[in-house]
Amino acid sequence: MSNLPPLTTETIWAILNEEIDDATVNQLVWHYLGYRCDSNGNWHSTDVVAEWQEEYPQPPNFIESRPATVKLTRSIPQENKQLLKDKLGFKGYKIGEFGPRQTRRATAANWLMSYLENSL
């Protein structure tokens, strides 16, 4: 996973604009949650916080799994819930032009933005 894009606002926009594929979005979230993949393709969660380790010993597919995305949403601190809007000026998707996939990508983007904000 060394070929992941850097965690920047440009990357967040690329997620929102669907310029980054779903697999890479998942890998970014997994990486910042602490999941690591060894050279044999085995996932390790020793660096993942206990609440995620217990429920998801293997990294979940956030784009396909509503329960995992709900957990991701709940893990965003309240003060960071509107970062996409407040920091990036993201207006959301237009009615009729989005579905669960785009909503889950936006959740991943918001979680990553929260992570970025907390690491500054």
Backbone as XML, in Angstrom:
<?xml version="1.0"?>
<chain id="A" units="angstrom">
  <residue number="1" name="MET">
    <atom name="N" x="0.813" y="-1.188" z="0.000"/>
    <atom name="CA" x="0.000" y="0.000" z="0.000"/>
    <atom name="C" x="0.859" y="1.254" z="0.000"/>
  </residue>
  <residue number="2" name="SER">
    <atom name="N" x="2.107" y="1.131" z="-0.380"/>
    <atom name="CA" x="2.979" y="2.290" z="-0.403"/>
    <atom name="C" x="2.637" y="3.237" z="-1.552"/>
  </residue>
  <residue number="3" name="ASN">
    <atom name="N" x="1.763" y="2.818" z="-2.455"/>
    <atom name="CA" x="1.406" y="3.659" z="-3.582"/>
    <atom name="C" x="0.138" y="4.475" z="-3.325"/>
  </residue>
  <residue number="4" name="LEU">
    <atom name="N" x="-0.211" y="4.653" z="-2.077"/>
    <atom name="CA" x="-1.385" y="5.455" z="-1.731"/>
    <atom name="C" x="-1.099" y="6.931" z="-1.977"/>
  </residue>
  <residue number="5" name="PRO">
    <atom name="N" x="-2.115" y="7.671" z="-2.399"/>
    <atom name="CA" x="-1.904" y="9.112" z="-2.542"/>
    <atom name="C" x="-1.701" y="9.745" z="-1.173"/>
  </residue>
  <residue number="6" name="PRO">
    <atom name="N" x="-1.027" y="10.893" z="-1.129"/>
    <atom name="CA" x="-0.819" y="11.559" z="0.163"/>
    <atom name="C" x="-2.156" y="12.050" z="0.711"/>
  </residue>
  <residue number="7" name="LEU">
    <atom name="N" x="-2.226" y="12.159" z="2.016"/>
    <atom name="CA" x="-3.443" y="12.657" z="2.650"/>
    <atom name="C" x="-3.401" y="14.182" z="2.632"/>
  </residue>
  <residue number="8" name="THR">
    <atom name="N" x="-4.039" y="14.741" z="1.600"/>
    <atom name="CA" x="-4.094" y="16.186" z="1.403"/>
    <atom name="C" x="-5.528" y="16.568" z="1.044"/>
  </residue>
  <residue number="9" name="THR">
    <atom name="N" x="-5.809" y="17.855" z="1.031"/>
    <atom name="CA" x="-7.137" y="18.291" z="0.616"/>
    <atom name="C" x="-7.384" y="17.947" z="-0.858"/>
  </residue>
  <residue number="10" name="GLU">
    <atom name="N" x="-6.332" y="17.905" z="-1.660"/>
    <atom name="CA" x="-6.486" y="17.505" z="-3.063"/>
    <atom name="C" x="-6.962" y="16.057" z="-3.150"/>
  </residue>
  <residue number="11" name="THR">
    <atom name="N" x="-6.436" y="15.200" z="-2.304"/>
    <atom name="CA" x="-6.861" y="13.804" z="-2.272"/>
    <atom name="C" x="-8.313" y="13.706" z="-1.816"/>
  </residue>
  <residue number="12" name="ILE">
    <atom name="N" x="-8.691" y="14.485" z="-0.822"/>
    <atom name="CA" x="-10.082" y="14.480" z="-0.350"/>
    <atom name="C" x="-11.020" y="14.889" z="-1.490"/>
  </residue>
  <residue number="13" name="TRP">
    <atom name="N" x="-10.657" y="15.939" z="-2.219"/>
    <atom name="CA" x="-11.472" y="16.353" z="-3.364"/>
    <atom name="C" x="-11.531" y="15.258" z="-4.424"/>
  </residue>
  <residue number="14" name="ALA">
    <atom name="N" x="-10.420" y="14.584" z="-4.656"/>
    <atom name="CA" x="-10.394" y="13.499" z="-5.649"/>
    <atom name="C" x="-11.329" y="12.361" z="-5.245"/>
  </residue>
  <residue number="15" name="ILE">
    <atom name="N" x="-11.455" y="12.110" z="-3.954"/>
    <atom name="CA" x="-12.415" y="11.104" z="-3.471"/>
    <atom name="C" x="-13.830" y="11.576" z="-3.761"/>
  </residue>
  <residue number="16" name="LEU">
    <atom name="N" x="-14.124" y="12.812" z="-3.403"/>
    <atom name="CA" x="-15.467" y="13.357" z="-3.596"/>
    <atom name="C" x="-15.854" y="13.434" z="-5.082"/>
  </residue>
  <residue number="17" name="ASN">
    <atom name="N" x="-14.877" y="13.732" z="-5.923"/>
    <atom name="CA" x="-15.125" y="13.852" z="-7.357"/>
    <atom name="C" x="-14.988" y="12.528" z="-8.109"/>
  </residue>
  <residue number="18" name="GLU">
    <atom name="N" x="-14.819" y="11.444" z="-7.350"/>
    <atom name="CA" x="-14.694" y="10.088" z="-7.900"/>
    <atom name="C" x="-13.529" y="9.940" z="-8.875"/>
  </residue>
  <residue number="19" name="GLU">
    <atom name="N" x="-12.441" y="10.648" z="-8.585"/>
    <atom name="CA" x="-11.222" y="10.544" z="-9.379"/>
    <atom name="C" x="-10.287" y="9.479" z="-8.808"/>
  </residue>
  <residue number="20" name="ILE">
    <atom name="N" x="-10.608" y="8.987" z="-7.622"/>
    <atom name="CA" x="-9.861" y="7.911" z="-6.964"/>
    <atom name="C" x="-10.816" y="6.736" z="-6.842"/>
  </residue>
  <residue number="21" name="ASP">
    <atom name="N" x="-10.350" y="5.547" z="-7.213"/>
    <atom name="CA" x="-11.238" y="4.379" z="-7.193"/>
    <atom name="C" x="-11.582" y="3.948" z="-5.768"/>
  </residue>
  <residue number="22" name="ASP">
    <atom name="N" x="-12.664" y="3.183" z="-5.663"/>
    <atom name="CA" x="-13.167" y="2.733" z="-4.360"/>
    <atom name="C" x="-12.122" y="1.955" z="-3.565"/>
  </residue>
  <residue number="23" name="ALA">
    <atom name="N" x="-11.357" y="1.107" z="-4.248"/>
    <atom name="CA" x="-10.342" y="0.299" z="-3.552"/>
    <atom name="C" x="-9.318" y="1.197" z="-2.868"/>
  </residue>
  <residue number="24" name="THR">
    <atom name="N" x="-8.901" y="2.251" z="-3.546"/>
    <atom name="CA" x="-7.916" y="3.168" z="-2.958"/>
    <atom name="C" x="-8.522" y="3.952" z="-1.806"/>
  </residue>
  <residue number="25" name="VAL">
    <atom name="N" x="-9.797" y="4.334" z="-1.928"/>
    <atom name="CA" x="-10.477" y="5.022" z="-0.825"/>
    <atom name="C" x="-10.466" y="4.122" z="0.411"/>
  </residue>
  <residue number="26" name="ASN">
    <atom name="N" x="-10.845" y="2.852" z="0.227"/>
    <atom name="CA" x="-10.813" y="1.908" z="1.346"/>
    <atom name="C" x="-9.409" y="1.799" z="1.926"/>
  </residue>
  <residue number="27" name="GLN">
    <atom name="N" x="-8.414" y="1.660" z="1.067"/>
    <atom name="CA" x="-7.037" y="1.494" z="1.539"/>
    <atom name="C" x="-6.552" y="2.704" z="2.322"/>
  </residue>
  <residue number="28" name="LEU">
    <atom name="N" x="-6.946" y="3.894" z="1.897"/>
    <atom name="CA" x="-6.576" y="5.099" z="2.649"/>
    <atom name="C" x="-7.164" y="5.063" z="4.063"/>
  </residue>
  <residue number="29" name="VAL">
    <atom name="N" x="-8.451" y="4.755" z="4.153"/>
    <atom name="CA" x="-9.084" y="4.697" z="5.475"/>
    <atom name="C" x="-8.450" y="3.591" z="6.308"/>
  </residue>
  <residue number="30" name="TRP">
    <atom name="N" x="-8.251" y="2.426" z="5.712"/>
    <atom name="CA" x="-7.614" y="1.323" z="6.449"/>
    <atom name="C" x="-6.258" y="1.755" z="6.996"/>
  </residue>
  <residue number="31" name="HIS">
    <atom name="N" x="-5.464" y="2.400" z="6.142"/>
    <atom name="CA" x="-4.121" y="2.819" z="6.544"/>
    <atom name="C" x="-4.171" y="3.744" z="7.765"/>
  </residue>
  <residue number="32" name="TYR">
    <atom name="N" x="-5.052" y="4.744" z="7.708"/>
    <atom name="CA" x="-5.108" y="5.703" z="8.809"/>
    <atom name="C" x="-5.834" y="5.167" z="10.034"/>
  </residue>
  <residue number="33" name="LEU">
    <atom name="N" x="-6.598" y="4.092" z="9.870"/>
    <atom name="CA" x="-7.159" y="3.399" z="11.041"/>
    <atom name="C" x="-6.103" y="2.523" z="11.710"/>
  </residue>
  <residue number="34" name="GLY">
    <atom name="N" x="-5.037" y="2.184" z="10.975"/>
    <atom name="CA" x="-3.950" y="1.384" z="11.535"/>
    <atom name="C" x="-3.810" y="-0.013" z="10.963"/>
  </residue>
  <residue number="35" name="TYR">
    <atom name="N" x="-4.667" y="-0.397" z="10.034"/>
    <atom name="CA" x="-4.542" y="-1.717" z="9.413"/>
    <atom name="C" x="-3.285" y="-1.743" z="8.541"/>
  </residue>
  <residue number="36" name="ARG">
    <atom name="N" x="-2.571" y="-2.884" z="8.585"/>
    <atom name="CA" x="-1.365" y="-3.039" z="7.775"/>
    <atom name="C" x="-1.396" y="-4.384" z="7.069"/>
  </residue>
  <residue number="37" name="CYS">
    <atom name="N" x="-0.926" y="-4.370" z="5.840"/>
    <atom name="CA" x="-0.875" y="-5.581" z="5.025"/>
    <atom name="C" x="0.584" y="-5.974" z="4.847"/>
  </residue>
  <residue number="38" name="ASP">
    <atom name="N" x="0.894" y="-7.246" z="5.111"/>
    <atom name="CA" x="2.282" y="-7.682" z="4.950"/>
    <atom name="C" x="2.535" y="-8.099" z="3.493"/>
  </residue>
  <residue number="39" name="SER">
    <atom name="N" x="3.753" y="-8.492" z="3.211"/>
    <atom name="CA" x="4.142" y="-8.834" z="1.841"/>
    <atom name="C" x="3.426" y="-10.074" z="1.308"/>
  </residue>
  <residue number="40" name="ASN">
    <atom name="N" x="2.819" y="-10.858" z="2.198"/>
    <atom name="CA" x="2.063" y="-12.041" z="1.780"/>
    <atom name="C" x="0.575" y="-11.745" z="1.562"/>
  </residue>
  <residue number="41" name="GLY">
    <atom name="N" x="0.186" y="-10.493" z="1.778"/>
    <atom name="CA" x="-1.212" y="-10.118" z="1.598"/>
    <atom name="C" x="-2.082" y="-10.357" z="2.823"/>
  </residue>
  <residue number="42" name="ASN">
    <atom name="N" x="-1.454" y="-10.638" z="3.960"/>
    <atom name="CA" x="-2.197" y="-10.855" z="5.207"/>
    <atom name="C" x="-2.348" y="-9.533" z="5.943"/>
  </residue>
  <residue number="43" name="TRP">
    <atom name="N" x="-3.570" y="-9.289" z="6.430"/>
    <atom name="CA" x="-3.846" y="-8.058" z="7.157"/>
    <atom name="C" x="-3.582" y="-8.228" z="8.642"/>
  </residue>
  <residue number="44" name="HIS">
    <atom name="N" x="-3.065" y="-7.169" z="9.245"/>
    <atom name="CA" x="-2.777" y="-7.153" z="10.680"/>
    <atom name="C" x="-3.429" y="-5.923" z="11.290"/>
  </residue>
  <residue number="45" name="SER">
    <atom name="N" x="-3.998" y="-6.104" z="12.462"/>
    <atom name="CA" x="-4.715" y="-5.000" z="13.109"/>
    <atom name="C" x="-4.115" y="-4.619" z="14.454"/>
  </residue>
  <residue number="46" name="THR">
    <atom name="N" x="-2.851" y="-4.949" z="14.677"/>
    <atom name="CA" x="-2.241" y="-4.664" z="15.976"/>
    <atom name="C" x="-2.165" y="-3.167" z="16.267"/>
  </residue>
  <residue number="47" name="ASP">
    <atom name="N" x="-2.140" y="-2.326" z="15.235"/>
    <atom name="CA" x="-2.077" y="-0.873" z="15.429"/>
    <atom name="C" x="-3.454" y="-0.212" z="15.386"/>
  </residue>
  <residue number="48" name="VAL">
    <atom name="N" x="-4.496" y="-1.020" z="15.274"/>
    <atom name="CA" x="-5.869" y="-0.515" z="15.196"/>
    <atom name="C" x="-6.435" y="-0.413" z="16.607"/>
  </residue>
  <residue number="49" name="VAL">
    <atom name="N" x="-7.182" y="0.676" z="16.881"/>
    <atom name="CA" x="-7.766" y="0.822" z="18.218"/>
    <atom name="C" x="-8.709" y="-0.343" z="18.514"/>
  </residue>
  <residue number="50" name="ALA">
    <atom name="N" x="-8.820" y="-0.686" z="19.772"/>
    <atom name="CA" x="-9.559" y="-1.879" z="20.205"/>
    <atom name="C" x="-10.991" y="-1.929" z="19.680"/>
  </residue>
  <residue number="51" name="GLU">
    <atom name="N" x="-11.693" y="-0.800" z="19.681"/>
    <atom name="CA" x="-13.095" y="-0.817" z="19.250"/>
    <atom name="C" x="-13.244" y="-1.239" z="17.793"/>
  </residue>
  <residue number="52" name="TRP">
    <atom name="N" x="-12.245" y="-0.957" z="16.975"/>
    <atom name="CA" x="-12.279" y="-1.412" z="15.581"/>
    <atom name="C" x="-11.764" y="-2.845" z="15.473"/>
  </residue>
  <residue number="53" name="GLN">
    <atom name="N" x="-10.705" y="-3.160" z="16.213"/>
    <atom name="CA" x="-10.121" y="-4.511" z="16.188"/>
    <atom name="C" x="-11.157" y="-5.575" z="16.516"/>
  </residue>
  <residue number="54" name="GLU">
    <atom name="N" x="-11.941" y="-5.323" z="17.544"/>
    <atom name="CA" x="-12.918" y="-6.304" z="18.002"/>
    <atom name="C" x="-13.981" y="-6.581" z="16.943"/>
  </residue>
  <residue number="55" name="GLU">
    <atom name="N" x="-14.535" y="-5.508" z="16.379"/>
    <atom name="CA" x="-15.623" y="-5.664" z="15.416"/>
    <atom name="C" x="-15.123" y="-5.991" z="14.012"/>
  </residue>
  <residue number="56" name="TYR">
    <atom name="N" x="-13.960" y="-5.469" z="13.668"/>
    <atom name="CA" x="-13.402" y="-5.663" z="12.326"/>
    <atom name="C" x="-11.933" y="-6.068" z="12.422"/>
  </residue>
  <residue number="57" name="PRO">
    <atom name="N" x="-11.661" y="-7.354" z="12.728"/>
    <atom name="CA" x="-10.268" y="-7.798" z="12.779"/>
    <atom name="C" x="-9.603" y="-7.708" z="11.400"/>
  </residue>
  <residue number="58" name="GLN">
    <atom name="N" x="-10.405" y="-7.793" z="10.354"/>
    <atom name="CA" x="-9.950" y="-7.561" z="8.981"/>
    <atom name="C" x="-10.565" y="-6.243" z="8.525"/>
  </residue>
  <residue number="59" name="PRO">
    <atom name="N" x="-9.862" y="-5.468" z="7.719"/>
    <atom name="CA" x="-10.412" y="-4.170" z="7.326"/>
    <atom name="C" x="-11.709" y="-4.314" z="6.533"/>
  </residue>
  <residue number="60" name="PRO">
    <atom name="N" x="-12.733" y="-3.541" z="6.896"/>
    <atom name="CA" x="-14.026" y="-3.640" z="6.210"/>
    <atom name="C" x="-14.038" y="-2.839" z="4.911"/>
  </residue>
  <residue number="61" name="ASN">
    <atom name="N" x="-14.919" y="-3.218" z="4.015"/>
    <atom name="CA" x="-15.111" y="-2.460" z="2.781"/>
    <atom name="C" x="-16.128" y="-1.353" z="3.092"/>
  </residue>
  <residue number="62" name="PHE">
    <atom name="N" x="-15.636" y="-0.147" z="3.256"/>
    <atom name="CA" x="-16.506" y="0.960" z="3.645"/>
    <atom name="C" x="-17.474" y="1.367" z="2.542"/>
  </residue>
  <residue number="63" name="ILE">
    <atom name="N" x="-17.139" y="1.092" z="1.308"/>
    <atom name="CA" x="-18.006" y="1.477" z="0.204"/>
    <atom name="C" x="-19.200" y="0.523" z="0.097"/>
  </residue>
  <residue number="64" name="GLU">
    <atom name="N" x="-19.004" y="-0.729" z="0.491"/>
    <atom name="CA" x="-20.065" y="-1.730" z="0.379"/>
    <atom name="C" x="-20.806" y="-2.004" z="1.681"/>
  </residue>
  <residue number="65" name="SER">
    <atom name="N" x="-20.206" y="-1.657" z="2.815"/>
    <atom name="CA" x="-20.774" y="-2.030" z="4.103"/>
    <atom name="C" x="-21.370" y="-0.830" z="4.827"/>
  </residue>
  <residue number="66" name="ARG">
    <atom name="N" x="-22.679" y="-0.803" z="4.903"/>
    <atom name="CA" x="-23.341" y="0.285" z="5.634"/>
    <atom name="C" x="-22.956" y="0.276" z="7.117"/>
  </residue>
  <residue number="67" name="PRO">
    <atom name="N" x="-22.979" y="-0.890" z="7.804"/>
    <atom name="CA" x="-22.610" y="-0.875" z="9.228"/>
    <atom name="C" x="-21.197" y="-0.326" z="9.479"/>
  </residue>
  <residue number="68" name="ALA">
    <atom name="N" x="-20.249" y="-0.674" z="8.629"/>
    <atom name="CA" x="-18.883" y="-0.163" z="8.806"/>
    <atom name="C" x="-18.846" y="1.342" z="8.592"/>
  </residue>
  <residue number="69" name="THR">
    <atom name="N" x="-19.610" y="1.828" z="7.631"/>
    <atom name="CA" x="-19.648" y="3.267" z="7.362"/>
    <atom name="C" x="-20.331" y="4.019" z="8.499"/>
  </residue>
  <residue number="70" name="VAL">
    <atom name="N" x="-21.371" y="3.439" z="9.072"/>
    <atom name="CA" x="-22.035" y="4.062" z="10.226"/>
    <atom name="C" x="-21.037" y="4.177" z="11.377"/>
  </residue>
  <residue number="71" name="LYS">
    <atom name="N" x="-20.272" y="3.113" z="11.617"/>
    <atom name="CA" x="-19.256" y="3.142" z="12.683"/>
    <atom name="C" x="-18.206" y="4.214" z="12.383"/>
  </residue>
  <residue number="72" name="LEU">
    <atom name="N" x="-17.826" y="4.335" z="11.116"/>
    <atom name="CA" x="-16.848" y="5.350" z="10.723"/>
    <atom name="C" x="-17.407" y="6.746" z="10.990"/>
  </residue>
  <residue number="73" name="THR">
    <atom name="N" x="-18.667" y="6.965" z="10.620"/>
    <atom name="CA" x="-19.315" y="8.253" z="10.864"/>
    <atom name="C" x="-19.324" y="8.583" z="12.351"/>
  </residue>
  <residue number="74" name="ARG">
    <atom name="N" x="-19.691" y="7.611" z="13.166"/>
    <atom name="CA" x="-19.775" y="7.834" z="14.618"/>
    <atom name="C" x="-18.410" y="8.095" z="15.248"/>
  </residue>
  <residue number="75" name="SER">
    <atom name="N" x="-17.344" y="7.663" z="14.570"/>
    <atom name="CA" x="-16.004" y="7.869" z="15.131"/>
    <atom name="C" x="-15.435" y="9.250" z="14.809"/>
  </residue>
  <residue number="76" name="ILE">
    <atom name="N" x="-16.139" y="10.028" z="13.985"/>
    <atom name="CA" x="-15.697" y="11.390" z="13.681"/>
    <atom name="C" x="-16.107" y="12.286" z="14.851"/>
  </residue>
  <residue number="77" name="PRO">
    <atom name="N" x="-15.162" y="13.001" z="15.452"/>
    <atom name="CA" x="-15.518" y="13.890" z="16.560"/>
    <atom name="C" x="-16.576" y="14.912" z="16.117"/>
  </residue>
  <residue number="78" name="GLN">
    <atom name="N" x="-17.482" y="15.241" z="16.995"/>
    <atom name="CA" x="-18.589" y="16.148" z="16.682"/>
    <atom name="C" x="-18.106" y="17.443" z="16.032"/>
  </residue>
  <residue number="79" name="GLU">
    <atom name="N" x="-17.009" y="17.989" z="16.551"/>
    <atom name="CA" x="-16.512" y="19.266" z="16.021"/>
    <atom name="C" x="-15.967" y="19.143" z="14.595"/>
  </residue>
  <residue number="80" name="ASN">
    <atom name="N" x="-15.791" y="17.912" z="14.113"/>
    <atom name="CA" x="-15.255" y="17.692" z="12.760"/>
    <atom name="C" x="-16.308" y="17.197" z="11.769"/>
  </residue>
  <residue number="81" name="LYS">
    <atom name="N" x="-17.543" y="17.095" z="12.200"/>
    <atom name="CA" x="-18.591" y="16.528" z="11.339"/>
    <atom name="C" x="-18.845" y="17.340" z="10.069"/>
  </residue>
  <residue number="82" name="GLN">
    <atom name="N" x="-18.598" y="18.639" z="10.112"/>
    <atom name="CA" x="-18.885" y="19.510" z="8.963"/>
    <atom name="C" x="-17.619" y="20.001" z="8.258"/>
  </residue>
  <residue number="83" name="LEU">
    <atom name="N" x="-16.506" y="19.299" z="8.416"/>
    <atom name="CA" x="-15.247" y="19.759" z="7.833"/>
    <atom name="C" x="-15.294" y="19.879" z="6.315"/>
  </residue>
  <residue number="84" name="LEU">
    <atom name="N" x="-15.970" y="18.952" z="5.644"/>
    <atom name="CA" x="-16.028" y="19.032" z="4.178"/>
    <atom name="C" x="-16.672" y="20.342" z="3.743"/>
  </residue>
  <residue number="85" name="LYS">
    <atom name="N" x="-17.696" y="20.726" z="4.431"/>
    <atom name="CA" x="-18.406" y="21.968" z="4.125"/>
    <atom name="C" x="-17.604" y="23.181" z="4.602"/>
  </residue>
  <residue number="86" name="ASP">
    <atom name="N" x="-17.157" y="23.128" z="5.863"/>
    <atom name="CA" x="-16.510" y="24.291" z="6.466"/>
    <atom name="C" x="-15.109" y="24.567" z="5.918"/>
  </residue>
  <residue number="87" name="LYS">
    <atom name="N" x="-14.310" y="23.529" z="5.696"/>
    <atom name="CA" x="-12.920" y="23.719" z="5.262"/>
    <atom name="C" x="-12.763" y="23.658" z="3.741"/>
  </residue>
  <residue number="88" name="LEU">
    <atom name="N" x="-13.564" y="22.812" z="3.090"/>
    <atom name="CA" x="-13.406" y="22.636" z="1.642"/>
    <atom name="C" x="-14.481" y="23.347" z="0.826"/>
  </residue>
  <residue number="89" name="GLY">
    <atom name="N" x="-15.559" y="23.732" z="1.488"/>
    <atom name="CA" x="-16.654" y="24.351" z="0.757"/>
    <atom name="C" x="-17.470" y="23.354" z="-0.049"/>
  </residue>
  <residue number="90" name="PHE">
    <atom name="N" x="-17.400" y="22.082" z="0.336"/>
    <atom name="CA" x="-18.163" y="21.039" z="-0.367"/>
    <atom name="C" x="-19.645" y="21.254" z="-0.119"/>
  </residue>
  <residue number="91" name="LYS">
    <atom name="N" x="-20.407" y="21.352" z="-1.188"/>
    <atom name="CA" x="-21.840" y="21.636" z="-1.091"/>
    <atom name="C" x="-22.685" y="20.369" z="-1.035"/>
  </residue>
  <residue number="92" name="GLY">
    <atom name="N" x="-22.061" y="19.213" z="-1.164"/>
    <atom name="CA" x="-22.803" y="17.964" z="-1.188"/>
    <atom name="C" x="-23.128" y="17.587" z="-2.625"/>
  </residue>
  <residue number="93" name="TYR">
    <atom name="N" x="-23.823" y="16.491" z="-2.768"/>
    <atom name="CA" x="-24.212" y="16.023" z="-4.091"/>
    <atom name="C" x="-25.619" y="16.503" z="-4.404"/>
  </residue>
  <residue number="94" name="LYS">
    <atom name="N" x="-25.933" y="16.636" z="-5.674"/>
    <atom name="CA" x="-27.259" y="17.080" z="-6.094"/>
    <atom name="C" x="-28.246" y="15.927" z="-6.005"/>
  </residue>
  <residue number="95" name="ILE">
    <atom name="N" x="-29.463" y="16.250" z="-5.608"/>
    <atom name="CA" x="-30.536" y="15.258" z="-5.522"/>
    <atom name="C" x="-30.659" y="14.545" z="-6.861"/>
  </residue>
  <residue number="96" name="GLY">
    <atom name="N" x="-30.758" y="13.240" z="-6.790"/>
    <atom name="CA" x="-30.904" y="12.430" z="-7.991"/>
    <atom name="C" x="-29.587" y="12.071" z="-8.660"/>
  </residue>
  <residue number="97" name="GLU">
    <atom name="N" x="-28.478" y="12.646" z="-8.183"/>
    <atom name="CA" x="-27.174" y="12.372" z="-8.787"/>
    <atom name="C" x="-26.245" y="11.592" z="-7.863"/>
  </residue>
  <residue number="98" name="PHE">
    <atom name="N" x="-26.803" y="11.067" z="-6.785"/>
    <atom name="CA" x="-25.963" y="10.303" z="-5.871"/>
    <atom name="C" x="-26.756" y="9.141" z="-5.288"/>
  </residue>
  <residue number="99" name="GLY">
    <atom name="N" x="-26.020" y="8.175" z="-4.798"/>
    <atom name="CA" x="-26.617" y="7.013" z="-4.159"/>
    <atom name="C" x="-25.788" y="6.630" z="-2.951"/>
  </residue>
  <residue number="100" name="PRO">
    <atom name="N" x="-26.031" y="5.448" z="-2.416"/>
    <atom name="CA" x="-25.285" y="5.009" z="-1.233"/>
    <atom name="C" x="-23.765" y="5.023" z="-1.432"/>
  </residue>
  <residue number="101" name="ARG">
    <atom name="N" x="-23.309" y="4.672" z="-2.621"/>
    <atom name="CA" x="-21.866" y="4.631" z="-2.884"/>
    <atom name="C" x="-21.245" y="6.015" z="-2.706"/>
  </residue>
  <residue number="102" name="GLN">
    <atom name="N" x="-21.851" y="7.042" z="-3.277"/>
    <atom name="CA" x="-21.310" y="8.389" z="-3.152"/>
    <atom name="C" x="-21.392" y="8.874" z="-1.697"/>
  </residue>
  <residue number="103" name="THR">
    <atom name="N" x="-22.471" y="8.524" z="-1.033"/>
    <atom name="CA" x="-22.615" y="8.910" z="0.371"/>
    <atom name="C" x="-21.518" y="8.267" z="1.213"/>
  </residue>
  <residue number="104" name="ARG">
    <atom name="N" x="-21.222" y="7.015" z="0.958"/>
    <atom name="CA" x="-20.178" y="6.316" z="1.725"/>
    <atom name="C" x="-18.793" y="6.859" z="1.392"/>
  </residue>
  <residue number="105" name="ARG">
    <atom name="N" x="-18.584" y="7.247" z="0.132"/>
    <atom name="CA" x="-17.310" y="7.882" z="-0.240"/>
    <atom name="C" x="-17.172" y="9.225" z="0.488"/>
  </residue>
  <residue number="106" name="ALA">
    <atom name="N" x="-18.266" y="9.981" z="0.584"/>
    <atom name="CA" x="-18.229" y="11.261" z="1.295"/>
    <atom name="C" x="-17.940" y="11.045" z="2.776"/>
  </residue>
  <residue number="107" name="THR">
    <atom name="N" x="-18.487" y="9.978" z="3.347"/>
    <atom name="CA" x="-18.202" y="9.656" z="4.750"/>
    <atom name="C" x="-16.720" y="9.349" z="4.922"/>
  </residue>
  <residue number="108" name="ALA">
    <atom name="N" x="-16.160" y="8.551" z="4.021"/>
    <atom name="CA" x="-14.724" y="8.241" z="4.075"/>
    <atom name="C" x="-13.905" y="9.518" z="3.932"/>
  </residue>
  <residue number="109" name="ALA">
    <atom name="N" x="-14.302" y="10.388" z="3.006"/>
    <atom name="CA" x="-13.596" y="11.655" z="2.811"/>
    <atom name="C" x="-13.664" y="12.509" z="4.071"/>
  </residue>
  <residue number="110" name="ASN">
    <atom name="N" x="-14.830" y="12.555" z="4.700"/>
    <atom name="CA" x="-14.978" y="13.349" z="5.921"/>
    <atom name="C" x="-14.140" y="12.772" z="7.055"/>
  </residue>
  <residue number="111" name="TRP">
    <atom name="N" x="-14.120" y="11.444" z="7.171"/>
    <atom name="CA" x="-13.302" y="10.822" z="8.212"/>
    <atom name="C" x="-11.828" y="11.137" z="7.974"/>
  </residue>
  <residue number="112" name="LEU">
    <atom name="N" x="-11.385" y="11.024" z="6.716"/>
    <atom name="CA" x="-9.986" y="11.325" z="6.381"/>
    <atom name="C" x="-9.677" y="12.801" z="6.627"/>
  </residue>
  <residue number="113" name="MET">
    <atom name="N" x="-10.624" y="13.677" z="6.314"/>
    <atom name="CA" x="-10.435" y="15.110" z="6.566"/>
    <atom name="C" x="-10.311" y="15.364" z="8.069"/>
  </residue>
  <residue number="114" name="SER">
    <atom name="N" x="-11.107" y="14.666" z="8.861"/>
    <atom name="CA" x="-11.028" y="14.781" z="10.313"/>
    <atom name="C" x="-9.662" y="14.301" z="10.806"/>
  </residue>
  <residue number="115" name="TYR">
    <atom name="N" x="-9.213" y="13.185" z="10.266"/>
    <atom name="CA" x="-7.887" y="12.666" z="10.631"/>
    <atom name="C" x="-6.805" y="13.692" z="10.285"/>
  </residue>
  <residue number="116" name="LEU">
    <atom name="N" x="-6.904" y="14.243" z="9.079"/>
    <atom name="CA" x="-5.931" y="15.253" z="8.628"/>
    <atom name="C" x="-5.966" y="16.472" z="9.545"/>
  </residue>
  <residue number="117" name="GLU">
    <atom name="N" x="-7.137" y="16.935" z="9.878"/>
    <atom name="CA" x="-7.313" y="18.107" z="10.749"/>
    <atom name="C" x="-6.697" y="17.851" z="12.128"/>
  </residue>
  <residue number="118" name="ASN">
    <atom name="N" x="-6.883" y="16.655" z="12.661"/>
    <atom name="CA" x="-6.364" y="16.323" z="13.988"/>
    <atom name="C" x="-4.861" y="16.104" z="13.985"/>
  </residue>
  <residue number="119" name="SER">
    <atom name="N" x="-4.277" y="15.851" z="12.808"/>
    <atom name="CA" x="-2.840" y="15.597" z="12.757"/>
    <atom name="C" x="-2.043" y="16.870" z="12.474"/>
  </residue>
  <residue number="120" name="LEU">
    <atom name="N" x="-2.743" y="17.985" z="12.225"/>
    <atom name="CA" x="-2.038" y="19.258" z="11.950"/>
    <atom name="C" x="-1.570" y="19.912" z="13.224"/>
  </residue>
</chain>
